[in-house]
Amino acid sequence: MANYITIMGYAEALSLSYPRAAARLRHLHSEERGARAVRLVDLADALLTVRPKERGALPALFAMATEEPGPLFVGDSVLPRCRALIAWLDSAQRERLFRVQVDFTNALAIGLRSSAIFEHLDALRLKLILAPEILRYVVIGDDSKLPNFEGWAVSWSIVNSRFEPVFADSHTEKEAA
Amino acid sequence: MDDGTDFKNIVASSDRLKARFEAVTTKMIADGKQAFGGVTLSLQDLIQLPSTRIAVLSEDGLSDGWLNEARKLERVEVHLRALQLKADLENGNEKAHAEFGKLAPAARISRARELGVETKATDRADHSAESEARHLRLCLSLSPVARLSYARQHGLI
């Protein structure tokens, strides 16, 4: 599953003109959909372009986003993206993320007998923010879509565990931000 | 083969033959059920078989070859094929799985239910920590897309 936003949706939510919205999202990766090739930007990427004083419009931004069903997989080599996103969060949002991370780790510990997944735990806890239902909760506090961690944590971890460096180099991180 | 009317008339004409017919067919139905994994042969099926007729009409008793004759009955054949398919599927025979995989998903499920296939994914409770860890490591070596089905197969989730 992923949350996508169109340039039009982004402009409307933040009360920007279309050209200004387009300029902000221009450098982000986008996918084109439908016969009219509407550009869709991953909401997780679009969030990073939201200015501090526009944070009040975040619920509107989520309301404008479309949710596409998809696999649990959040993507390869996404740790720099996750770090950038986490750095963007304000203190209340970080608090919510921390709570999610604790619940997740707990559910994983209950759901498994062995420790094979746990070498990936640190990366998984970072990647959590890219799960659309978790992003929604962390950023705007909407818990209506939060998964039941006990059923979800093991499946999600199995799909998203990967050997990748937990310490990404800072250069990529700056670029992503 | 005729429809067995003559044979039925002959049997009906004599109490002795009737009794023998009853005894022979009862035994055949019981034996058949055992030999073919639960198929109940009907009297109509049995009348078709030369062995039945010989056993009833002559003094020779039931020939041991009757099971082979019965095997060629359509009902038995279908049932045996299904049993074979079920065994192949459960043992992970790749050819059987490939054949089976060609069916539409819904058809696959209903066919599997008909066959009474039980997957080898045993209850989570049987999994020791070591076997879970082994399966998890194997699972994580697969592509993310393939992982969930592997995990389901091995009772990890």
PDB file of C-alpha atoms in Angstrom, chain A:
ATOM      1  CA  MET A   1       0.000   0.000   0.000  1.00  0.00           C
ATOM      2  CA  ALA A   2       1.165   3.486  -0.638  1.00  0.00           C
ATOM      3  CA  ASN A   3      -0.150   7.002  -0.301  1.00  0.00           C
ATOM      4  CA  TYR A   4       0.149   9.176  -3.366  1.00  0.00           C
ATOM      5  CA  ILE A   5      -0.634  12.819  -3.919  1.00  0.00           C
ATOM      6  CA  THR A   6      -1.148  14.730  -7.141  1.00  0.00           C
ATOM      7  CA  ILE A   7       0.271  18.201  -7.724  1.00  0.00           C
ATOM      8  CA  MET A   8      -3.267  19.514  -7.778  1.00  0.00           C
ATOM      9  CA  GLY A   9      -4.049  17.870  -4.443  1.00  0.00           C
ATOM     10  CA  TYR A  10      -0.851  19.207  -2.940  1.00  0.00           C
ATOM     11  CA  ALA A  11      -1.602  22.752  -4.176  1.00  0.00           C
ATOM     12  CA  GLU A  12      -5.119  22.621  -2.816  1.00  0.00           C
ATOM     13  CA  ALA A  13      -4.187  21.247   0.602  1.00  0.00           C
ATOM     14  CA  LEU A  14      -1.460  23.844   1.158  1.00  0.00           C
ATOM     15  CA  SER A  15      -3.320  26.701  -0.591  1.00  0.00           C
ATOM     16  CA  LEU A  16      -0.570  27.160  -3.156  1.00  0.00           C
ATOM     17  CA  SER A  17      -0.841  28.030  -6.802  1.00  0.00           C
ATOM     18  CA  TYR A  18      -0.420  25.093  -9.154  1.00  0.00           C
ATOM     19  CA  PRO A  19       2.927  26.311 -10.574  1.00  0.00           C
ATOM     20  CA  ARG A  20       4.368  26.771  -7.090  1.00  0.00           C
ATOM     21  CA  ALA A  21       3.226  23.308  -6.052  1.00  0.00           C
ATOM     22  CA  ALA A  22       4.636  21.845  -9.258  1.00  0.00           C
ATOM     23  CA  ALA A  23       7.951  23.606  -8.669  1.00  0.00           C
ATOM     24  CA  ARG A  24       8.234  22.170  -5.163  1.00  0.00           C
ATOM     25  CA  LEU A  25       7.511  18.614  -6.245  1.00  0.00           C
ATOM     26  CA  ARG A  26       9.467  18.829  -9.476  1.00  0.00           C
ATOM     27  CA  HIS A  27      12.620  17.091  -8.282  1.00  0.00           C
ATOM     28  CA  LEU A  28      10.748  14.224  -6.591  1.00  0.00           C
ATOM     29  CA  HIS A  29      10.311  10.811  -8.090  1.00  0.00           C
ATOM     30  CA  SER A  30       6.831  10.484  -9.567  1.00  0.00           C
ATOM     31  CA  GLU A  31       4.704   7.972 -11.365  1.00  0.00           C
ATOM     32  CA  GLU A  32       2.237   8.695 -14.111  1.00  0.00           C
ATOM     33  CA  ARG A  33      -1.205   7.164 -13.981  1.00  0.00           C
ATOM     34  CA  GLY A  34      -4.184   6.906 -16.243  1.00  0.00           C
ATOM     35  CA  ALA A  35      -4.831   8.102 -19.763  1.00  0.00           C
ATOM     36  CA  ARG A  36      -4.099  11.694 -18.779  1.00  0.00           C
ATOM     37  CA  ALA A  37      -0.761  10.734 -17.241  1.00  0.00           C
ATOM     38  CA  VAL A  38      -1.459  12.416 -13.923  1.00  0.00           C
ATOM     39  CA  ARG A  39       1.764  12.730 -11.926  1.00  0.00           C
ATOM     40  CA  LEU A  40       1.600  10.993  -8.583  1.00  0.00           C
ATOM     41  CA  VAL A  41       4.191  11.714  -5.912  1.00  0.00           C
ATOM     42  CA  ASP A  42       4.691   9.447  -2.935  1.00  0.00           C
ATOM     43  CA  LEU A  43       3.265  11.280   0.045  1.00  0.00           C
ATOM     44  CA  ALA A  44       6.279  10.321   2.160  1.00  0.00           C
ATOM     45  CA  ASP A  45       8.490  12.276  -0.248  1.00  0.00           C
ATOM     46  CA  ALA A  46       6.079  15.187  -0.619  1.00  0.00           C
ATOM     47  CA  LEU A  47       5.951  15.691   3.153  1.00  0.00           C
ATOM     48  CA  LEU A  48       9.584  16.779   3.180  1.00  0.00           C
ATOM     49  CA  THR A  49       8.710  19.802   1.061  1.00  0.00           C
ATOM     50  CA  VAL A  50       6.094  21.034   3.535  1.00  0.00           C
ATOM     51  CA  ARG A  51       7.372  24.188   5.288  1.00  0.00           C
ATOM     52  CA  PRO A  52       7.172  24.486   9.084  1.00  0.00           C
ATOM     53  CA  LYS A  53       4.426  27.113   8.988  1.00  0.00           C
ATOM     54  CA  GLU A  54       2.339  24.898   6.688  1.00  0.00           C
ATOM     55  CA  ARG A  55       2.202  22.019   9.142  1.00  0.00           C
ATOM     56  CA  GLY A  56      -1.355  22.912  10.092  1.00  0.00           C
ATOM     57  CA  ALA A  57      -2.384  21.766   6.622  1.00  0.00           C
ATOM     58  CA  LEU A  58      -1.008  18.240   7.036  1.00  0.00           C
ATOM     59  CA  PRO A  59      -4.418  16.614   7.739  1.00  0.00           C
ATOM     60  CA  ALA A  60      -5.709  18.259   4.531  1.00  0.00           C
ATOM     61  CA  LEU A  61      -2.713  16.845   2.695  1.00  0.00           C
ATOM     62  CA  PHE A  62      -3.475  13.341   3.922  1.00  0.00           C
ATOM     63  CA  ALA A  63      -7.132  13.807   3.012  1.00  0.00           C
ATOM     64  CA  MET A  64      -6.067  14.700  -0.539  1.00  0.00           C
ATOM     65  CA  ALA A  65      -3.797  11.693  -0.855  1.00  0.00           C
ATOM     66  CA  THR A  66      -5.024   8.543  -2.541  1.00  0.00           C
ATOM     67  CA  GLU A  67      -4.279   5.221  -0.994  1.00  0.00           C
ATOM     68  CA  GLU A  68      -3.259   2.519  -3.382  1.00  0.00           C
ATOM     69  CA  PRO A  69      -3.350  -1.067  -2.250  1.00  0.00           C
ATOM     70  CA  GLY A  70      -0.052  -2.795  -2.725  1.00  0.00           C
ATOM     71  CA  PRO A  71       2.403  -5.159  -1.127  1.00  0.00           C
ATOM     72  CA  LEU A  72       3.788  -4.700   2.363  1.00  0.00           C
ATOM     73  CA  PHE A  73       7.210  -4.135   0.872  1.00  0.00           C
ATOM     74  CA  VAL A  74       8.390  -0.538   1.375  1.00  0.00           C
ATOM     75  CA  GLY A  75      11.272  -0.655  -1.081  1.00  0.00           C
ATOM     76  CA  ASP A  76      14.993  -1.272  -1.364  1.00  0.00           C
ATOM     77  CA  SER A  77      17.710   0.911   0.143  1.00  0.00           C
ATOM     78  CA  VAL A  78      15.212   3.218   1.786  1.00  0.00           C
ATOM     79  CA  LEU A  79      17.071   3.986   5.014  1.00  0.00           C
ATOM     80  CA  PRO A  80      18.276   7.444   3.921  1.00  0.00           C
ATOM     81  CA  ARG A  81      14.701   8.280   3.011  1.00  0.00           C
ATOM     82  CA  CYS A  82      13.490   7.059   6.393  1.00  0.00           C
ATOM     83  CA  ARG A  83      16.112   9.082   8.241  1.00  0.00           C
ATOM     84  CA  ALA A  84      15.236  12.227   6.309  1.00  0.00           C
ATOM     85  CA  LEU A  85      11.583  11.741   7.080  1.00  0.00           C
ATOM     86  CA  ILE A  86      12.221  11.106  10.750  1.00  0.00           C
ATOM     87  CA  ALA A  87      14.418  14.218  10.913  1.00  0.00           C
ATOM     88  CA  TRP A  88      11.499  16.197   9.508  1.00  0.00           C
ATOM     89  CA  LEU A  89       9.096  15.102  12.262  1.00  0.00           C
ATOM     90  CA  ASP A  90       8.270  17.472  15.109  1.00  0.00           C
ATOM     91  CA  SER A  91       8.433  16.346  18.718  1.00  0.00           C
ATOM     92  CA  ALA A  92       4.812  15.154  19.009  1.00  0.00           C
ATOM     93  CA  GLN A  93       5.200  13.156  15.813  1.00  0.00           C
ATOM     94  CA  ARG A  94       8.430  11.607  17.043  1.00  0.00           C
ATOM     95  CA  GLU A  95       6.699  10.647  20.236  1.00  0.00           C
ATOM     96  CA  ARG A  96       4.037   8.807  18.230  1.00  0.00           C
ATOM     97  CA  LEU A  97       6.681   7.121  16.116  1.00  0.00           C
ATOM     98  CA  PHE A  98       8.465   5.975  19.239  1.00  0.00           C
ATOM     99  CA  ARG A  99       5.239   4.473  20.590  1.00  0.00           C
ATOM    100  CA  VAL A 100       4.694   2.621  17.317  1.00  0.00           C
ATOM    101  CA  GLN A 101       8.259   1.338  17.387  1.00  0.00           C
ATOM    102  CA  VAL A 102       7.795  -0.002  20.895  1.00  0.00           C
ATOM    103  CA  ASP A 103       4.513  -1.741  20.011  1.00  0.00           C
ATOM    104  CA  PHE A 104       6.092  -3.147  16.893  1.00  0.00           C
ATOM    105  CA  THR A 105       9.144  -4.554  18.656  1.00  0.00           C
ATOM    106  CA  ASN A 106       6.919  -6.014  21.324  1.00  0.00           C
ATOM    107  CA  ALA A 107       4.616  -7.687  18.795  1.00  0.00           C
ATOM    108  CA  LEU A 108       7.612  -9.083  16.957  1.00  0.00           C
ATOM    109  CA  ALA A 109       9.015 -10.559  20.143  1.00  0.00           C
ATOM    110  CA  ILE A 110       5.648 -12.172  20.932  1.00  0.00           C
ATOM    111  CA  GLY A 111       5.132 -13.431  17.392  1.00  0.00           C
ATOM    112  CA  LEU A 112       8.436 -15.204  16.958  1.00  0.00           C
ATOM    113  CA  ARG A 113      10.286 -17.868  18.854  1.00  0.00           C
ATOM    114  CA  SER A 114      13.668 -17.360  17.294  1.00  0.00           C
ATOM    115  CA  SER A 115      15.892 -14.348  16.953  1.00  0.00           C
ATOM    116  CA  ALA A 116      16.566 -14.598  13.211  1.00  0.00           C
ATOM    117  CA  ILE A 117      14.675 -11.413  12.387  1.00  0.00           C
ATOM    118  CA  PHE A 118      16.214  -9.429  15.200  1.00  0.00           C
ATOM    119  CA  GLU A 119      19.450  -8.677  13.417  1.00  0.00           C
ATOM    120  CA  HIS A 120      17.283  -6.547  11.133  1.00  0.00           C
ATOM    121  CA  LEU A 121      15.420  -4.903  13.954  1.00  0.00           C
ATOM    122  CA  ASP A 122      17.152  -1.534  13.861  1.00  0.00           C
ATOM    123  CA  ALA A 123      16.584  -1.146  10.141  1.00  0.00           C
ATOM    124  CA  LEU A 124      12.993  -2.322  10.481  1.00  0.00           C
ATOM    125  CA  ARG A 125      12.254   0.219  13.191  1.00  0.00           C
ATOM    126  CA  LEU A 126      13.501   2.946  10.864  1.00  0.00           C
ATOM    127  CA  LYS A 127      11.528   1.615   7.920  1.00  0.00           C
ATOM    128  CA  LEU A 128       8.288   1.562   9.877  1.00  0.00           C
ATOM    129  CA  ILE A 129       7.636   5.192   8.984  1.00  0.00           C
ATOM    130  CA  LEU A 130       7.292   4.217   5.320  1.00  0.00           C
ATOM    131  CA  ALA A 131       4.350   1.907   5.996  1.00  0.00           C
ATOM    132  CA  PRO A 132       1.486   4.155   4.839  1.00  0.00           C
ATOM    133  CA  GLU A 133      -0.843   3.336   7.724  1.00  0.00           C
ATOM    134  CA  ILE A 134       1.941   4.161  10.181  1.00  0.00           C
ATOM    135  CA  LEU A 135       2.971   7.331   8.399  1.00  0.00           C
ATOM    136  CA  ARG A 136      -0.620   8.522   8.675  1.00  0.00           C
ATOM    137  CA  TYR A 137      -0.698   7.886  12.416  1.00  0.00           C
ATOM    138  CA  VAL A 138       2.707   9.383  13.113  1.00  0.00           C
ATOM    139  CA  VAL A 139       2.222  12.544  11.066  1.00  0.00           C
ATOM    140  CA  ILE A 140      -1.391  13.478  11.764  1.00  0.00           C
ATOM    141  CA  GLY A 141      -2.256  11.246  14.730  1.00  0.00           C
ATOM    142  CA  ASP A 142      -4.993   9.356  12.874  1.00  0.00           C
ATOM    143  CA  ASP A 143      -4.949   5.868  14.388  1.00  0.00           C
ATOM    144  CA  SER A 144      -8.012   4.560  12.520  1.00  0.00           C
ATOM    145  CA  LYS A 145      -5.835   2.675  10.049  1.00  0.00           C
ATOM    146  CA  LEU A 146      -3.149   1.438  12.396  1.00  0.00           C
ATOM    147  CA  PRO A 147      -2.627  -2.290  11.958  1.00  0.00           C
ATOM    148  CA  ASN A 148      -3.069  -4.750  14.766  1.00  0.00           C
ATOM    149  CA  PHE A 149       0.622  -5.158  15.441  1.00  0.00           C
ATOM    150  CA  GLU A 150       0.423  -8.700  16.716  1.00  0.00           C
ATOM    151  CA  GLY A 151      -0.797  -9.961  13.388  1.00  0.00           C
ATOM    152  CA  TRP A 152       1.077  -7.485  11.271  1.00  0.00           C
ATOM    153  CA  ALA A 153       4.576  -7.190  12.711  1.00  0.00           C
ATOM    154  CA  VAL A 154       5.879 -10.627  11.721  1.00  0.00           C
ATOM    155  CA  SER A 155       4.557 -10.523   8.147  1.00  0.00           C
ATOM    156  CA  TRP A 156       5.757  -7.001   7.624  1.00  0.00           C
ATOM    157  CA  SER A 157       9.193  -7.801   9.024  1.00  0.00           C
ATOM    158  CA  ILE A 158       9.565 -10.896   6.899  1.00  0.00           C
ATOM    159  CA  VAL A 159       8.876  -8.855   3.785  1.00  0.00           C
ATOM    160  CA  ASN A 160      10.992  -5.877   4.746  1.00  0.00           C
ATOM    161  CA  SER A 161      14.030  -7.472   6.377  1.00  0.00           C
ATOM    162  CA  ARG A 162      17.078  -7.030   4.289  1.00  0.00           C
ATOM    163  CA  PHE A 163      20.766  -6.846   4.701  1.00  0.00           C
ATOM    164  CA  GLU A 164      21.468  -3.235   4.180  1.00  0.00           C
ATOM    165  CA  PRO A 165      23.741  -0.817   5.964  1.00  0.00           C
ATOM    166  CA  VAL A 166      21.987   0.701   8.941  1.00  0.00           C
ATOM    167  CA  PHE A 167      24.361   3.669   8.817  1.00  0.00           C
ATOM    168  CA  ALA A 168      23.790   5.305   5.462  1.00  0.00           C
ATOM    169  CA  ASP A 169      26.326   7.876   4.407  1.00  0.00           C
ATOM    170  CA  SER A 170      25.409  11.403   5.340  1.00  0.00           C
ATOM    171  CA  HIS A 171      25.814  12.745   1.806  1.00  0.00           C
ATOM    172  CA  THR A 172      22.844  10.750   0.477  1.00  0.00           C
ATOM    173  CA  GLU A 173      20.897  11.816   3.498  1.00  0.00           C
ATOM    174  CA  LYS A 174      21.368  15.499   2.717  1.00  0.00           C
ATOM    175  CA  GLU A 175      20.349  14.925  -0.855  1.00  0.00           C
ATOM    176  CA  ALA A 176      17.179  13.188   0.194  1.00  0.00           C
ATOM    177  CA  ALA A 177      16.331  16.013   2.545  1.00  0.00           C
TER     178      ALA A 177
END
